Amino acid sequence: MLFKLTDEQLMIQNMVREFSRKVVAATAAERDKTKEFPADNFKQMGELGLMGMMIPEEYGGEAADTISYVLALSEIAYSCASTSVVMSVQNSIVCESFNKFGTEEQKKEFLVPLASGEIIGAFGLTEPDAGSDPVSQETTAIKDGDDYVINGTKRFITSGLHSKVCLVTAKTDESQKHKGISCFIIPKGTPGLEVGHMEDKMGLRASDTTDLILENCRVPAANMLGKEGDGFKIAMSGLDSGRIGIAAQSYGVAMAAFDAAVKYIKKRKQFGMAISKHQAIRFQVADMATQIEAAKQLIFSAASLKDRGENYTREASIAKLFASEMVNDITARAIQMHGGYGFTKDYPVERFYRDARVFTIYEGTSEIQRIVISNQILRDKRKP
Ligand code: CAA
């Protein structure tokens, strides 16, 4: 194996695996039906230190490395992808943005409760007409005395409903394009911030995805994260970390589908023998294991670059691209191996298939990852 895990990383993995398979798994199928937000999972995950894992202890985190984080996140995704997406957004684009760009006051006020899991956070970048191209966003923040007044609509916001604080990007200077976008901290309850339409999704059904509507929402200038014009950079660097998380989620769901398929083919008999004895099925098992292992190594590679403090934009996108495409293939194959039963709700593989579908879409589509990867190679002349 390319990466040898340390005793501490193995301990974290085992601790989260035990918690996830006992507690998180118990309600995952039911929540998929009812769409009930797993608030009780997050309470316990906060106590276990899983909501701000890479944040320094003085700000409520665990000061864990990224390898430990991806191990933990994939263990949670193994049982419940809805729970894992909230954990992913919270740890990366929310907590890490505060940690990297926040002032001491902002960290004390917002990062401490976020990283300790007391509250959930959200990040609002996407808009109805600005998804892959966030520079074309229309939300504006106009300076008015010591405040900014924000107007616009954010779309597809993970934890839009259940978050207590939102990071929201808005244009502060239209003429500056990406350098004219800034990022604001908006606590829930601020007049002018409302939760809008809630999506009825194909998968990740227990995680809420909503619009955030900003109508003359007034926030003090002290609520700007970073400097004026830093908003795009904050979003991009948060997404670098977020993309490792989506890759880890993909790995976790793929492992769940793979384990379910292996269990099924050993039991299911056709033509007088377990279908696992048929070469057509055995070769699928080998191909699936190979794809999953390749994704794992790419995830570890991106995570360890991040831990060494090196630029990991390209590797995060490579891991996200490969792992998210991989899990779509693995979950489809797992259904195929279950035959007709795979198409029913009596087996978990149809849930895995629905949950995995968005992994090639959110936090940058596969097409966007290819832009990022090729830009990194061709613009920065980094060798593949
Ligand atoms: N880190 C820091 N800064 C970065 C950066 C990074 N990873 N990537 C780019 N930048 C900076 C560049 O340095 C550059 O700054 P300067 O002009 O000062 O040099 C600036 O940003 C522009 O960079 P590019 O020229 O590379 O940008 P581009 O326009 O060519 O490409 C893009 C940008 C890659 C297409 C980008 O727009 C992108 O990633 N789009 C997809 C957005 C996305 O992933 N949205 C998902 C939203 S979140 C979500 O899914 C919901 C959820 O809650 C789960």
Short mmCIF file of C-alpha atoms and ligand atoms in Angstrom, two decimals:
data_model
loop_
_atom_site.label_atom_id
_atom_site.label_comp_id
_atom_site.label_asym_id
_atom_site.label_seq_id
_atom_site.Cartn_x
_atom_site.Cartn_y
_atom_site.Cartn_z
CA MET A 1 0.00 0.00 0.00
CA LEU A 2 1.27 3.43 -0.97
CA PHE A 3 0.10 5.15 2.21
CA LYS A 4 0.75 3.60 5.58
CA LEU A 5 -1.72 4.97 8.09
CA THR A 6 -0.40 6.09 11.47
CA ASP A 7 -1.74 4.61 14.70
CA GLU A 8 -3.69 7.82 15.29
CA GLN A 9 -5.26 7.75 11.82
CA LEU A 10 -6.23 4.10 12.30
CA MET A 11 -7.71 4.90 15.70
CA ILE A 12 -9.85 7.69 14.23
CA GLN A 13 -10.97 5.43 11.37
CA ASN A 14 -11.96 2.64 13.77
CA MET A 15 -13.75 5.00 16.14
CA VAL A 16 -15.79 6.60 13.33
CA ARG A 17 -16.48 3.22 11.69
CA GLU A 18 -17.94 1.87 14.91
CA PHE A 19 -20.06 4.99 15.47
CA SER A 20 -21.20 5.15 11.85
CA ARG A 21 -22.22 1.52 11.50
CA LYS A 22 -24.00 1.47 14.84
CA VAL A 23 -25.61 4.91 15.07
CA VAL A 24 -25.66 6.57 11.63
CA ALA A 25 -26.64 3.44 9.69
CA ALA A 26 -29.59 2.72 12.00
CA THR A 27 -31.77 5.53 10.62
CA ALA A 28 -30.31 6.16 7.14
CA ALA A 29 -32.91 4.22 5.11
CA GLU A 30 -35.78 5.68 7.11
CA ARG A 31 -34.46 9.24 6.74
CA ASP A 32 -34.19 8.69 3.00
CA LYS A 33 -37.96 8.15 3.05
CA THR A 34 -38.98 10.82 5.56
CA LYS A 35 -36.29 13.41 4.68
CA GLU A 36 -35.79 13.98 8.42
CA PHE A 37 -32.60 15.99 9.04
CA PRO A 38 -30.13 13.90 11.09
CA ALA A 39 -29.74 16.53 13.84
CA ASP A 40 -29.10 13.86 16.48
CA ASN A 41 -26.23 12.43 14.37
CA PHE A 42 -24.60 15.87 14.24
CA LYS A 43 -24.93 16.36 17.98
CA GLN A 44 -22.98 13.15 18.57
CA MET A 45 -20.57 13.89 15.72
CA GLY A 46 -19.83 17.26 17.34
CA GLU A 47 -19.03 15.48 20.60
CA LEU A 48 -16.74 13.09 18.71
CA GLY A 49 -14.93 16.05 17.13
CA LEU A 50 -16.08 15.36 13.55
CA MET A 51 -17.56 18.76 12.64
CA GLY A 52 -14.36 20.83 12.51
CA MET A 53 -11.75 18.12 12.36
CA MET A 54 -8.92 20.10 10.73
CA ILE A 55 -9.45 23.26 12.80
CA PRO A 56 -7.00 24.12 15.62
CA GLU A 57 -8.11 23.11 19.10
CA GLU A 58 -8.16 26.74 20.29
CA TYR A 59 -11.04 27.34 17.82
CA GLY A 60 -13.05 24.30 18.82
CA GLY A 61 -11.53 21.79 16.37
CA GLU A 62 -9.46 18.64 16.62
CA ALA A 63 -6.33 19.74 14.73
CA ALA A 64 -6.53 16.46 12.78
CA ASP A 65 -4.78 15.98 9.44
CA THR A 66 -6.63 15.69 6.15
CA ILE A 67 -5.94 11.95 5.88
CA SER A 68 -7.79 11.41 9.18
CA TYR A 69 -10.58 13.64 7.91
CA VAL A 70 -11.10 11.70 4.66
CA LEU A 71 -11.06 8.41 6.57
CA ALA A 72 -13.73 9.72 8.95
CA LEU A 73 -15.86 11.28 6.20
CA SER A 74 -15.85 8.14 4.07
CA GLU A 75 -16.89 6.08 7.10
CA ILE A 76 -19.88 8.38 7.64
CA ALA A 77 -20.72 8.28 3.89
CA TYR A 78 -20.63 4.47 4.03
CA SER A 79 -23.72 4.57 6.24
CA CYS A 80 -25.50 7.78 5.24
CA ALA A 81 -24.54 10.05 2.37
CA SER A 82 -26.98 12.74 3.58
CA THR A 83 -25.13 12.97 6.88
CA SER A 84 -21.77 13.00 5.12
CA VAL A 85 -22.56 15.93 2.81
CA VAL A 86 -23.40 18.15 5.77
CA MET A 87 -20.19 17.03 7.51
CA SER A 88 -18.22 17.74 4.34
CA VAL A 89 -19.55 21.27 3.76
CA GLN A 90 -19.18 22.12 7.45
CA ASN A 91 -15.57 20.93 7.72
CA SER A 92 -14.25 22.30 4.46
CA ILE A 93 -15.84 25.29 2.83
CA VAL A 94 -17.38 26.64 6.04
CA CYS A 95 -14.90 25.95 8.89
CA GLU A 96 -11.75 26.11 6.79
CA SER A 97 -12.80 29.41 5.19
CA PHE A 98 -13.29 30.92 8.65
CA ASN A 99 -9.98 29.50 9.81
CA LYS A 100 -8.03 30.72 6.79
CA PHE A 101 -9.62 34.13 6.25
CA GLY A 102 -11.38 35.06 9.52
CA THR A 103 -10.29 37.67 12.03
CA GLU A 104 -9.67 36.65 15.63
CA GLU A 105 -13.12 38.06 16.59
CA GLN A 106 -14.87 36.22 13.75
CA LYS A 107 -13.17 32.96 14.70
CA LYS A 108 -14.16 33.31 18.35
CA GLU A 109 -17.74 34.21 17.54
CA PHE A 110 -18.44 31.81 14.66
CA LEU A 111 -15.69 29.23 14.18
CA VAL A 112 -15.70 27.96 17.77
CA PRO A 113 -19.41 26.96 17.76
CA LEU A 114 -19.13 25.64 14.17
CA ALA A 115 -16.02 23.51 14.70
CA SER A 116 -17.31 22.10 17.96
CA GLY A 117 -20.53 21.07 16.17
CA GLU A 118 -22.77 23.32 18.28
CA ILE A 119 -24.14 24.92 15.11
CA ILE A 120 -24.27 24.03 11.41
CA GLY A 121 -23.02 26.43 8.74
CA ALA A 122 -23.79 26.95 5.04
CA PHE A 123 -21.94 28.45 2.08
CA GLY A 124 -23.88 30.42 -0.54
CA LEU A 125 -22.08 30.80 -3.85
CA THR A 126 -24.39 29.27 -6.48
CA GLU A 127 -27.34 31.23 -7.87
CA PRO A 128 -30.27 30.40 -10.19
CA ASP A 129 -28.26 31.63 -13.21
CA ALA A 130 -24.70 31.15 -11.92
CA GLY A 131 -23.61 27.58 -11.17
CA SER A 132 -20.44 26.49 -12.95
CA ASP A 133 -19.71 30.16 -13.65
CA PRO A 134 -19.93 31.85 -10.23
CA VAL A 135 -18.29 35.05 -11.52
CA SER A 136 -21.56 35.81 -13.31
CA GLN A 137 -23.46 35.91 -10.00
CA GLU A 138 -25.99 38.71 -9.57
CA THR A 139 -26.13 39.14 -5.80
CA THR A 140 -24.91 42.61 -4.84
CA ALA A 141 -23.54 44.10 -1.63
CA ILE A 142 -23.67 47.91 -1.56
CA LYS A 143 -21.73 49.83 1.06
CA ASP A 144 -23.93 52.07 3.19
CA GLY A 145 -22.11 53.82 6.03
CA ASP A 146 -20.60 51.10 8.23
CA ASP A 147 -22.82 48.41 6.71
CA TYR A 148 -23.31 46.48 3.49
CA VAL A 149 -26.80 45.96 2.09
CA ILE A 150 -27.11 42.64 0.27
CA ASN A 151 -29.69 41.66 -2.37
CA GLY A 152 -29.94 38.45 -4.37
CA THR A 153 -30.87 34.77 -4.39
CA LYS A 154 -28.56 31.85 -3.63
CA ARG A 155 -29.56 28.38 -4.86
CA PHE A 156 -28.82 24.72 -3.98
CA ILE A 157 -27.46 25.66 -0.57
CA THR A 158 -26.61 22.63 1.56
CA SER A 159 -28.07 23.10 5.07
CA GLY A 160 -29.80 26.32 3.93
CA LEU A 161 -32.60 25.54 6.38
CA HIS A 162 -30.74 24.03 9.34
CA SER A 163 -27.69 26.30 9.36
CA LYS A 164 -27.33 29.02 11.96
CA VAL A 165 -24.76 31.03 10.02
CA CYS A 166 -24.23 31.45 6.28
CA LEU A 167 -21.23 32.59 4.29
CA VAL A 168 -22.58 34.39 1.25
CA THR A 169 -20.72 35.80 -1.73
CA ALA A 170 -21.86 39.03 -3.39
CA LYS A 171 -20.56 41.55 -5.91
CA THR A 172 -19.08 44.62 -4.29
CA ASP A 173 -17.63 45.98 -7.55
CA GLU A 174 -19.14 44.77 -10.82
CA SER A 175 -16.28 46.19 -12.93
CA GLN A 176 -13.66 44.02 -11.18
CA LYS A 177 -15.20 40.67 -12.29
CA HIS A 178 -13.90 37.88 -9.96
CA LYS A 179 -11.91 40.44 -7.97
CA GLY A 180 -15.12 42.38 -7.30
CA ILE A 181 -16.75 39.53 -5.36
CA SER A 182 -16.67 39.58 -1.54
CA CYS A 183 -17.78 37.15 1.14
CA PHE A 184 -20.09 38.00 4.06
CA ILE A 185 -20.94 36.25 7.31
CA ILE A 186 -24.70 36.36 7.79
CA PRO A 187 -26.14 34.82 10.97
CA LYS A 188 -29.65 33.42 10.68
CA GLY A 189 -32.18 35.83 12.11
CA THR A 190 -30.56 38.79 10.35
CA PRO A 191 -33.49 40.80 8.91
CA GLY A 192 -33.65 40.39 5.12
CA LEU A 193 -32.27 36.83 5.06
CA GLU A 194 -34.98 34.23 4.41
CA VAL A 195 -34.87 30.55 3.55
CA GLY A 196 -36.65 30.05 0.23
CA HIS A 197 -37.66 27.02 -1.84
CA MET A 198 -36.51 23.64 -0.54
CA GLU A 199 -35.50 21.15 -3.25
CA ASP A 200 -37.16 17.73 -3.48
CA LYS A 201 -34.14 15.71 -4.55
CA MET A 202 -33.46 12.32 -6.08
CA GLY A 203 -30.86 11.50 -3.41
CA LEU A 204 -29.27 12.91 -0.24
CA ARG A 205 -32.84 13.36 0.85
CA ALA A 206 -32.20 13.92 4.56
CA SER A 207 -29.88 16.86 3.83
CA ASP A 208 -31.79 20.07 3.11
CA THR A 209 -30.92 22.00 -0.05
CA THR A 210 -32.60 25.39 -0.26
CA ASP A 211 -32.62 28.85 -1.74
CA LEU A 212 -31.41 31.70 0.45
CA ILE A 213 -33.19 34.95 -0.31
CA LEU A 214 -31.51 38.23 0.54
CA GLU A 215 -33.70 41.33 0.46
CA ASN A 216 -32.05 44.48 1.70
CA CYS A 217 -30.15 42.32 4.15
CA ARG A 218 -27.96 44.68 6.17
CA VAL A 219 -24.75 43.40 7.76
CA PRO A 220 -21.96 45.37 9.46
CA ALA A 221 -18.75 45.76 7.42
CA ALA A 222 -17.10 43.77 10.24
CA ASN A 223 -19.00 40.75 8.90
CA MET A 224 -16.92 40.63 5.73
CA LEU A 225 -14.75 37.52 5.61
CA GLY A 226 -11.33 38.39 4.25
CA LYS A 227 -10.87 41.67 2.39
CA GLU A 228 -13.17 43.30 -0.15
CA GLY A 229 -12.70 41.35 -3.39
CA ASP A 230 -11.54 38.13 -1.67
CA GLY A 231 -14.88 36.31 -2.13
CA PHE A 232 -13.99 34.33 -5.27
CA LYS A 233 -10.62 33.28 -3.86
CA ILE A 234 -12.30 32.19 -0.60
CA ALA A 235 -14.82 30.11 -2.55
CA MET A 236 -12.19 28.54 -4.81
CA SER A 237 -9.84 27.62 -2.00
CA GLY A 238 -12.75 26.27 0.07
CA LEU A 239 -13.83 24.20 -2.92
CA ASP A 240 -10.34 22.73 -3.28
CA SER A 241 -10.75 21.25 0.18
CA GLY A 242 -14.43 20.48 -0.43
CA ARG A 243 -13.56 18.47 -3.53
CA ILE A 244 -11.34 16.12 -1.52
CA GLY A 245 -14.38 15.67 0.72
CA ILE A 246 -16.71 14.80 -2.19
CA ALA A 247 -14.11 12.29 -3.37
CA ALA A 248 -14.05 10.76 0.13
CA GLN A 249 -17.85 10.61 0.16
CA SER A 250 -17.73 8.88 -3.21
CA TYR A 251 -15.28 6.33 -1.84
CA GLY A 252 -17.49 5.66 1.21
CA VAL A 253 -20.67 5.14 -0.83
CA ALA A 254 -18.76 2.98 -3.34
CA MET A 255 -17.49 0.75 -0.51
CA ALA A 256 -21.04 0.41 0.84
CA ALA A 257 -22.34 -0.61 -2.60
CA PHE A 258 -19.42 -2.96 -3.16
CA ASP A 259 -19.85 -4.69 0.22
CA ALA A 260 -23.60 -5.04 -0.39
CA ALA A 261 -22.96 -6.55 -3.83
CA VAL A 262 -20.34 -9.02 -2.55
CA LYS A 263 -22.69 -10.13 0.23
CA TYR A 264 -25.54 -10.62 -2.23
CA ILE A 265 -23.64 -12.58 -4.88
CA LYS A 266 -22.36 -15.05 -2.32
CA LYS A 267 -25.93 -15.87 -1.25
CA ARG A 268 -27.85 -15.65 -4.51
CA LYS A 269 -28.01 -18.97 -6.37
CA GLN A 270 -28.74 -19.38 -10.09
CA PHE A 271 -27.93 -22.29 -12.41
CA GLY A 272 -27.33 -24.44 -9.33
CA MET A 273 -24.61 -22.34 -7.74
CA ALA A 274 -23.93 -19.03 -6.00
CA ILE A 275 -23.67 -16.37 -8.71
CA SER A 276 -20.28 -15.38 -7.22
CA LYS A 277 -18.98 -18.60 -8.84
CA HIS A 278 -19.73 -17.23 -12.34
CA GLN A 279 -16.76 -15.64 -14.03
CA ALA A 280 -18.93 -12.82 -15.42
CA ILE A 281 -19.64 -11.77 -11.85
CA ARG A 282 -16.15 -12.44 -10.49
CA PHE A 283 -14.59 -10.19 -13.14
CA GLN A 284 -16.99 -7.43 -12.12
CA VAL A 285 -15.82 -7.79 -8.53
CA ALA A 286 -12.21 -7.46 -9.65
CA ASP A 287 -12.93 -4.39 -11.79
CA MET A 288 -14.91 -2.72 -9.01
CA ALA A 289 -12.17 -3.36 -6.43
CA THR A 290 -9.57 -1.94 -8.82
CA GLN A 291 -11.55 1.27 -9.40
CA ILE A 292 -12.23 1.75 -5.70
CA GLU A 293 -8.57 1.23 -4.79
CA ALA A 294 -7.45 3.70 -7.47
CA ALA A 295 -9.86 6.33 -6.10
CA LYS A 296 -8.58 5.76 -2.57
CA GLN A 297 -4.98 6.35 -3.61
CA LEU A 298 -5.93 9.57 -5.45
CA ILE A 299 -7.79 10.81 -2.37
CA PHE A 300 -4.82 10.05 -0.11
CA SER A 301 -2.50 11.71 -2.59
CA ALA A 302 -4.50 14.99 -2.61
CA ALA A 303 -4.99 14.87 1.18
CA SER A 304 -1.31 14.32 1.91
CA LEU A 305 -0.30 17.22 -0.39
CA LYS A 306 -2.70 19.41 1.58
CA ASP A 307 -1.22 18.17 4.85
CA ARG A 308 2.26 19.06 3.60
CA GLY A 309 1.07 22.60 2.86
CA GLU A 310 1.64 22.24 -0.89
CA ASN A 311 -0.72 23.36 -3.66
CA TYR A 312 -3.27 20.59 -4.15
CA THR A 313 -5.84 22.19 -6.50
CA ARG A 314 -5.03 19.84 -9.37
CA GLU A 315 -4.92 16.70 -7.21
CA ALA A 316 -8.19 17.57 -5.43
CA SER A 317 -9.94 17.92 -8.79
CA ILE A 318 -8.37 14.72 -10.12
CA ALA A 319 -9.53 12.82 -7.02
CA LYS A 320 -13.02 14.35 -7.22
CA LEU A 321 -13.37 13.67 -10.95
CA PHE A 322 -12.21 10.07 -10.73
CA ALA A 323 -13.94 9.11 -7.48
CA SER A 324 -17.31 10.67 -8.34
CA GLU A 325 -17.39 9.01 -11.78
CA MET A 326 -16.21 5.76 -10.15
CA VAL A 327 -19.01 5.66 -7.58
CA ASN A 328 -21.66 6.18 -10.26
CA ASP A 329 -20.29 3.15 -12.06
CA ILE A 330 -19.91 1.05 -8.89
CA THR A 331 -23.45 1.73 -7.65
CA ALA A 332 -24.90 0.96 -11.12
CA ARG A 333 -22.97 -2.31 -11.24
CA ALA A 334 -24.08 -3.18 -7.71
CA ILE A 335 -27.71 -2.84 -8.80
CA GLN A 336 -27.04 -4.97 -11.90
CA MET A 337 -25.50 -7.70 -9.74
CA HIS A 338 -28.62 -7.69 -7.56
CA GLY A 339 -30.81 -8.20 -10.67
CA GLY A 340 -34.48 -7.27 -10.17
CA TYR A 341 -34.01 -7.02 -6.41
CA GLY A 342 -31.52 -4.22 -6.90
CA PHE A 343 -34.33 -2.12 -8.37
CA THR A 344 -36.43 -2.45 -5.22
CA LYS A 345 -36.29 -0.68 -1.88
CA ASP A 346 -35.76 -4.02 -0.12
CA TYR A 347 -32.03 -3.63 -0.77
CA PRO A 348 -29.92 -0.53 -0.05
CA VAL A 349 -28.18 -0.33 -3.43
CA GLU A 350 -30.90 1.78 -5.07
CA ARG A 351 -30.38 4.42 -2.35
CA PHE A 352 -26.62 4.37 -2.92
CA TYR A 353 -27.21 4.82 -6.66
CA ARG A 354 -29.52 7.80 -6.13
CA ASP A 355 -27.24 9.40 -3.52
CA ALA A 356 -24.14 9.05 -5.71
CA ARG A 357 -25.70 10.74 -8.74
CA VAL A 358 -25.00 14.28 -7.54
CA PHE A 359 -21.33 13.62 -6.78
CA THR A 360 -20.34 14.33 -10.39
CA ILE A 361 -22.37 17.55 -10.23
CA TYR A 362 -21.97 19.45 -6.96
CA GLU A 363 -18.83 21.29 -5.81
CA GLY A 364 -17.95 21.52 -9.50
CA THR A 365 -19.23 19.20 -12.24
CA SER A 366 -16.92 16.65 -13.87
CA GLU A 367 -16.64 19.11 -16.75
CA ILE A 368 -15.45 21.86 -14.36
CA GLN A 369 -12.91 19.48 -12.80
CA ARG A 370 -11.50 18.86 -16.29
CA ILE A 371 -11.17 22.65 -16.77
CA VAL A 372 -9.38 23.02 -13.43
CA ILE A 373 -7.03 20.08 -14.10
CA SER A 374 -6.13 21.16 -17.63
CA ASN A 375 -5.70 24.80 -16.54
CA GLN A 376 -3.33 23.69 -13.80
CA ILE A 377 -1.26 21.69 -16.27
CA LEU A 378 -1.30 24.04 -19.25
CA ARG A 379 -1.24 27.41 -17.49
CA ASP A 380 1.07 26.58 -14.64
CA LYS A 381 3.13 24.17 -16.71
CA ARG A 382 3.02 21.58 -13.92
CA LYS A 383 3.94 18.13 -15.14
CA PRO A 384 1.17 15.51 -14.98
N1 CAA B 1 -7.56 28.76 -4.88
C1 CAA B 1 -7.34 30.10 -4.74
N2 CAA B 1 -7.53 30.97 -5.77
C2 CAA B 1 -7.93 30.47 -6.95
C3 CAA B 1 -8.18 29.10 -7.15
C4 CAA B 1 -7.98 28.23 -6.05
N3 CAA B 1 -8.18 26.94 -6.18
N4 CAA B 1 -8.60 28.89 -8.40
C5 CAA B 1 -8.59 30.09 -9.00
N5 CAA B 1 -8.21 31.03 -8.11
C6 CAA B 1 -8.03 32.45 -8.38
C7 CAA B 1 -6.95 32.62 -9.42
O1 CAA B 1 -5.67 32.73 -8.83
C8 CAA B 1 -7.35 33.89 -10.11
O2 CAA B 1 -6.98 34.99 -9.31
P1 CAA B 1 -6.06 36.20 -9.90
O3 CAA B 1 -6.83 36.80 -11.04
O4 CAA B 1 -5.88 37.10 -8.74
O5 CAA B 1 -4.79 35.56 -10.37
C9 CAA B 1 -8.87 33.83 -10.06
O6 CAA B 1 -9.21 32.98 -8.99
C10 CAA B 1 -9.48 33.34 -11.35
O7 CAA B 1 -8.94 32.06 -11.62
P2 CAA B 1 -9.12 31.37 -13.01
O8 CAA B 1 -8.72 32.32 -14.09
O9 CAA B 1 -8.45 30.04 -12.94
O10 CAA B 1 -10.67 31.16 -13.08
P3 CAA B 1 -11.49 30.66 -14.31
O11 CAA B 1 -12.53 31.68 -14.49
O12 CAA B 1 -10.64 30.25 -15.46
O13 CAA B 1 -12.09 29.29 -13.78
C11 CAA B 1 -13.59 27.96 -12.55
C12 CAA B 1 -12.86 29.28 -12.68
C13 CAA B 1 -12.59 26.88 -12.28
C14 CAA B 1 -14.43 27.59 -13.75
C15 CAA B 1 -14.46 28.22 -11.34
O14 CAA B 1 -15.38 29.20 -11.68
C16 CAA B 1 -15.15 27.01 -10.77
O15 CAA B 1 -14.54 26.25 -10.03
N6 CAA B 1 -16.45 26.87 -11.07
C17 CAA B 1 -17.27 25.84 -10.44
C18 CAA B 1 -17.90 26.38 -9.20
C19 CAA B 1 -18.37 25.30 -8.29
O16 CAA B 1 -17.66 24.34 -8.01
N7 CAA B 1 -19.57 25.48 -7.75
C20 CAA B 1 -20.11 24.56 -6.78
C21 CAA B 1 -20.69 25.36 -5.65
S1 CAA B 1 -20.86 24.65 -4.08
C22 CAA B 1 -21.98 23.38 -4.19
O17 CAA B 1 -21.88 22.58 -5.03
C23 CAA B 1 -23.12 23.24 -3.23
C24 CAA B 1 -22.87 22.58 -1.94
O18 CAA B 1 -23.18 23.15 -0.92
C25 CAA B 1 -22.33 21.18 -1.83
#
